[in-house]
Amino acid sequence: MATAKLTIDLAALCRNWQALDVMTQCETAAVVKADGYGLGASRVARALANAGARRFFVAAAEEASAVREAVGTGPEINVFSGHMAGDTDMIADLGLTPMINSLDQLLRHVEALPGHAFGIQLDTGMNRLGMEPAEWSAVRSIAEDQNPSLIMSHLACADEPDHPMNAQQLQLFRDMTQGLQTPRSLAATGGILLGSEYHFDVTRPGVGLYGGFPFRDAEPVANVSIPVIQCRDVQAGETVGYSNTWTATRPSRVATISAGYADGLIRAMGASLDLFYGSRACPAIGRISMDMIGVDVTDLGEDPDAFDILTKDQTVDTLAAAAGTIGYEILTSLGARYTRRYV
Ligand SMILES: *Cc1c(COP(=O)(O)O)cnc(C)c1O
């Protein structure tokens, strides 16, 4: 079998959730958008529900059906994009709680589904989703009469603890929600780490659950093992891969492994990528192809059957840095070709 294996450690995922949960006095939800950050929303949500999570967040109503099926009717599923045209049946049938982003969405919601649960999303400066202060002042009393179940906003710079934006957004969120009886939520993973004033009633961690920065103490959740298809000897002066970007400077042994940029091993990682045989690192050489990568195994002294890529020394964040991106993008790019195994 040539497909690479993606092993997802659900016990580590749950320990990460618990570790973030004990940092606060409030409810810890779980963000499972984008198919659980690429790791499989139904398996992830079911494991977290068993570990105690009672509330999940998805980006779009379409993402919620797998989650509802996985967790049953008890837990609340909140939808960041709110109540979009065409969502009414899904919201009703799956029992979703849209996070309403505008007066238009509020009207759509109360007209289509009077009495159905909803939350409110406020914009405190990120200018992405939610009602701005002026719109909220106009809508607030109407919204309050309809009993929203949660009111939230999102921090733009929470992974930079010293950024002045954090305190600004905190103050505005407090001002905009003062006197409300509704439970409040401001913190994602980064916000949890900023300290208790950011916690309010519900936190919404995502990336930290899956082992990524800014939760530095997170346990790795994803492990990738890539089979070796073939090994060969390469003479000094010969080249490996597209565009001849690597030339052997000595007689070398080169392994060709079965994964590439179509598997989320972004081409820009290039030569910064290490492949691990046990604890021994071998460098990727030449261009990363769609389905294959060359590995210099000369110094190993043997031909391995497979390599790992995610280890304590090479995390999703190390790989992200090598590709000029963030761990979130590495996780969500891992793609569908892997043989997935949950442990
Ligand atoms: C993605 C997202 C989260 C989770 O953020 P992490 O940084 O992954 O913890 C929380 N809230 C909102 C609004 C989001 O879009």
XYZ file of N, CA, C and O in Angstrom, residues 173-250:
312
model
N -15.801 44.829 24.089
C -16.731 43.709 24.307
C -17.484 43.912 25.624
O -18.696 43.701 25.701
N -16.746 44.338 26.661
C -17.410 44.615 27.937
C -18.444 45.722 27.786
O -19.569 45.596 28.263
N -18.058 46.808 27.113
C -18.985 47.929 26.940
C -20.235 47.487 26.186
O -21.351 47.837 26.549
N -20.019 46.707 25.117
C -21.158 46.339 24.265
C -22.084 45.332 24.932
O -23.229 45.172 24.506
N -21.604 44.614 25.937
C -22.425 43.561 26.551
C -22.821 43.898 27.985
O -23.402 43.069 28.679
N -22.513 45.115 28.409
C -22.796 45.491 29.786
C -24.291 45.396 30.085
O -25.121 45.804 29.281
N -24.597 44.806 31.241
C -26.000 44.714 31.663
C -26.786 43.571 31.035
O -27.935 43.348 31.379
N -26.179 42.843 30.120
C -26.874 41.699 29.494
C -26.857 40.493 30.423
O -25.866 40.258 31.112
N -27.916 39.698 30.374
C -27.954 38.461 31.167
C -27.382 37.281 30.381
O -27.159 36.210 30.933
N -27.168 37.479 29.072
C -26.749 36.390 28.186
C -25.316 35.950 28.477
O -24.450 36.796 28.688
N -25.019 34.631 28.477
C -23.632 34.173 28.599
C -22.761 34.745 27.480
O -23.232 34.920 26.350
N -21.488 35.011 27.820
C -20.595 35.691 26.880
C -19.372 34.833 26.548
O -18.909 34.049 27.379
N -18.835 35.038 25.340
C -17.659 34.283 24.897
C -16.760 35.181 24.051
O -17.219 35.803 23.094
N -15.491 35.255 24.428
C -14.532 36.063 23.656
C -13.299 35.260 23.227
O -12.714 35.536 22.195
N -12.906 34.258 24.028
C -11.592 33.637 23.853
C -11.607 32.389 22.990
O -12.387 31.465 23.223
N -10.729 32.350 21.974
C -10.352 31.101 21.315
C -9.084 30.603 22.034
O -8.820 31.012 23.167
N -8.290 29.758 21.402
C -7.094 29.227 22.083
C -6.219 30.351 22.638
O -5.845 30.347 23.816
N -5.911 31.323 21.794
C -5.036 32.415 22.225
C -5.617 33.191 23.386
O -4.905 33.564 24.324
N -6.920 33.441 23.342
C -7.583 34.205 24.396
C -7.570 33.488 25.738
O -7.476 34.126 26.793
N -7.665 32.163 25.712
C -7.595 31.403 26.967
C -6.261 31.686 27.655
O -6.193 31.911 28.861
N -5.197 31.733 26.852
C -3.849 31.914 27.406
C -3.600 33.353 27.858
O -2.658 33.611 28.603
N -4.452 34.288 27.427
C -4.270 35.689 27.834
C -4.656 35.928 29.291
O -4.276 36.940 29.868
N -5.435 35.019 29.877
C -5.768 35.177 31.286
C -7.254 35.327 31.534
O -8.055 35.480 30.606
N -7.618 35.292 32.836
C -9.011 35.069 33.221
C -9.957 36.176 32.764
O -11.133 35.929 32.553
N -9.465 37.424 32.604
C -10.427 38.472 32.197
C -10.960 38.225 30.792
O -11.987 38.791 30.420
N -10.264 37.400 30.031
C -10.721 37.105 28.668
C -11.674 35.905 28.602
O -12.174 35.577 27.547
N -11.888 35.220 29.750
C -12.582 33.927 29.665
C -14.106 34.024 29.614
O -14.752 33.209 28.964
N -14.706 34.961 30.358
C -16.169 35.102 30.407
C -16.834 33.754 30.712
O -16.369 33.047 31.603
N -17.892 33.372 29.967
C -18.679 32.186 30.339
C -18.377 30.947 29.496
O -18.637 29.824 29.923
N -17.870 31.169 28.284
C -17.602 30.048 27.370
C -16.319 30.359 26.601
O -16.177 31.469 26.076
N -15.392 29.401 26.515
C -14.241 29.578 25.623
C -14.426 28.698 24.384
O -15.165 27.711 24.422
N -13.726 29.069 23.309
C -13.913 28.396 22.010
C -12.574 27.971 21.418
O -12.176 28.456 20.358
N -11.848 27.059 22.066
C -10.560 26.666 21.488
C -10.720 25.803 20.249
O -11.627 24.979 20.163
N -9.838 26.020 19.294
C -9.745 25.175 18.110
C -8.336 24.611 18.019
O -8.049 23.516 18.485
N -7.425 25.401 17.480
C -6.100 24.878 17.117
C -5.366 24.217 18.287
O -4.646 23.230 18.101
N -5.560 24.738 19.487
C -4.882 24.150 20.656
C -5.302 22.707 20.893
O -4.506 21.873 21.348
N -6.562 22.383 20.568
C -7.044 21.007 20.737
C -6.271 20.061 19.834
O -6.021 18.910 20.174
N -5.911 20.581 18.649
C -5.289 19.739 17.620
C -3.766 19.775 17.701
O -3.083 19.271 16.818
N -3.253 20.405 18.737
C -1.813 20.342 18.984
C -1.023 21.512 18.437
O 0.198 21.399 18.277
N -1.671 22.661 18.148
C -0.942 23.740 17.486
C -0.737 24.987 18.327
O -1.419 25.214 19.324
N 0.230 25.803 17.903
C 0.506 27.116 18.463
C -0.760 27.962 18.375
O -1.478 27.857 17.383
N -1.096 28.809 19.349
C -0.239 29.252 20.456
C -0.289 28.408 21.731
O 0.274 28.842 22.735
N -0.933 27.242 21.739
C -0.925 26.400 22.946
C 0.364 25.570 22.933
O 0.391 24.460 22.414
N 1.425 26.164 23.515
C 2.741 25.541 23.426
C 2.819 24.201 24.143
O 3.633 23.348 23.791
N 1.988 24.006 25.172
C 2.048 22.755 25.916
C 1.154 21.676 25.327
O 0.980 20.615 25.925
N 0.577 21.944 24.167
C -0.307 20.959 23.555
C 0.462 19.690 23.213
O 1.631 19.736 22.855
N -0.242 18.562 23.330
C 0.334 17.301 22.844
C 0.041 17.187 21.354
O -1.048 17.561 20.908
N 0.986 16.625 20.592
C 0.693 16.404 19.173
C -0.467 15.423 19.010
O -0.574 14.453 19.764
N -1.345 15.689 18.056
C -2.526 14.862 17.838
C -2.414 14.098 16.518
O -2.848 12.967 16.400
N -1.805 14.744 15.515
C -1.686 14.122 14.199
C -0.291 13.533 14.032
O 0.703 14.149 14.418
N -0.243 12.331 13.497
C 1.039 11.737 13.136
C 0.938 11.233 11.699
O -0.071 10.656 11.321
N 1.965 11.510 10.909
C 1.939 11.124 9.502
C 3.089 10.162 9.219
O 4.246 10.469 9.522
N 2.778 8.999 8.691
C 3.797 8.023 8.321
C 3.718 7.791 6.808
O 2.655 7.471 6.279
N 4.859 7.972 6.139
C 4.876 7.916 4.674
C 5.739 6.749 4.207
O 6.925 6.674 4.547
N 5.169 5.819 3.425
C 5.960 4.674 2.969
C 7.026 5.072 1.944
O 6.856 6.018 1.175
N 8.114 4.321 1.963
C 9.155 4.457 0.938
C 8.749 3.570 -0.237
O 8.426 2.391 -0.050
N 8.751 4.142 -1.444
C 8.395 3.334 -2.616
C 9.635 2.635 -3.170
O 9.606 1.475 -3.565
N 10.753 3.345 -3.174
C 11.948 2.829 -3.858
C 13.177 3.540 -3.296
O 13.091 4.711 -2.935
N 14.322 2.813 -3.248
C 15.598 3.458 -2.891
C 16.587 3.236 -4.032
O 16.519 2.226 -4.747
N 17.511 4.166 -4.234
C 18.487 4.013 -5.314
C 19.800 4.679 -4.936
O 19.843 5.575 -4.087
N 20.871 4.221 -5.618
C 22.169 4.880 -5.469
C 22.279 6.005 -6.481
O 21.851 5.864 -7.629
N 22.834 7.101 -6.056
C 23.011 8.256 -6.934
C 24.487 8.652 -6.868
O 25.055 8.775 -5.781
N 25.085 8.818 -8.042
C 26.517 9.165 -8.080
C 26.712 10.659 -7.836
O 25.818 11.462 -8.127
N 27.892 11.004 -7.324
C 28.220 12.427 -7.183
C 28.041 13.111 -8.535
O 28.433 12.572 -9.581
N 27.394 14.282 -8.547
C 27.156 14.999 -9.791
C 25.791 14.738 -10.406
O 25.330 15.524 -11.227
N 25.116 13.651 -10.003
C 23.753 13.413 -10.505
C 22.762 14.288 -9.741
O 23.024 14.726 -8.625
N 21.582 14.477 -10.343
C 20.565 15.344 -9.732
C 19.344 14.530 -9.342
O 19.151 13.410 -9.816
N 18.505 15.096 -8.476
C 17.273 14.442 -8.027
C 16.090 15.392 -8.198
O 16.153 16.538 -7.749
N 15.053 14.902 -8.859
C 13.770 15.617 -8.886
C 13.663 16.663 -9.982
O 14.589 16.895 -10.755
N 12.463 17.299 -10.033
C 12.161 18.326 -11.027
C 13.160 19.474 -10.952
O 13.564 19.897 -9.874
N 13.516 19.968 -12.112
C 14.330 21.181 -12.261
C 15.751 21.040 -11.708
O 16.443 22.045 -11.525
N 16.140 19.791 -11.398
C 17.527 19.534 -10.979
C 17.994 20.437 -9.830
O 19.107 20.922 -9.823
N 17.115 20.666 -8.857
C 17.504 21.619 -7.809
C 18.468 21.025 -6.793
O 19.058 21.749 -6.014
N 18.635 19.693 -6.787
C 19.578 19.070 -5.841
C 20.581 18.234 -6.633
O 20.192 17.426 -7.491
N 21.842 18.453 -6.335
C 22.906 17.688 -6.983
C 23.709 16.961 -5.910
O 24.091 17.581 -4.912
N 23.923 15.664 -6.101
C 24.697 14.895 -5.119
C 26.140 15.393 -5.101
O 26.757 15.563 -6.156
N 26.654 15.644 -3.887
C 28.058 16.055 -3.768
C 28.926 14.876 -3.385
O 30.141 14.999 -3.259
N 28.289 13.713 -3.177
C 29.003 12.498 -2.810
C 28.161 11.325 -3.294
O 26.971 11.515 -3.594
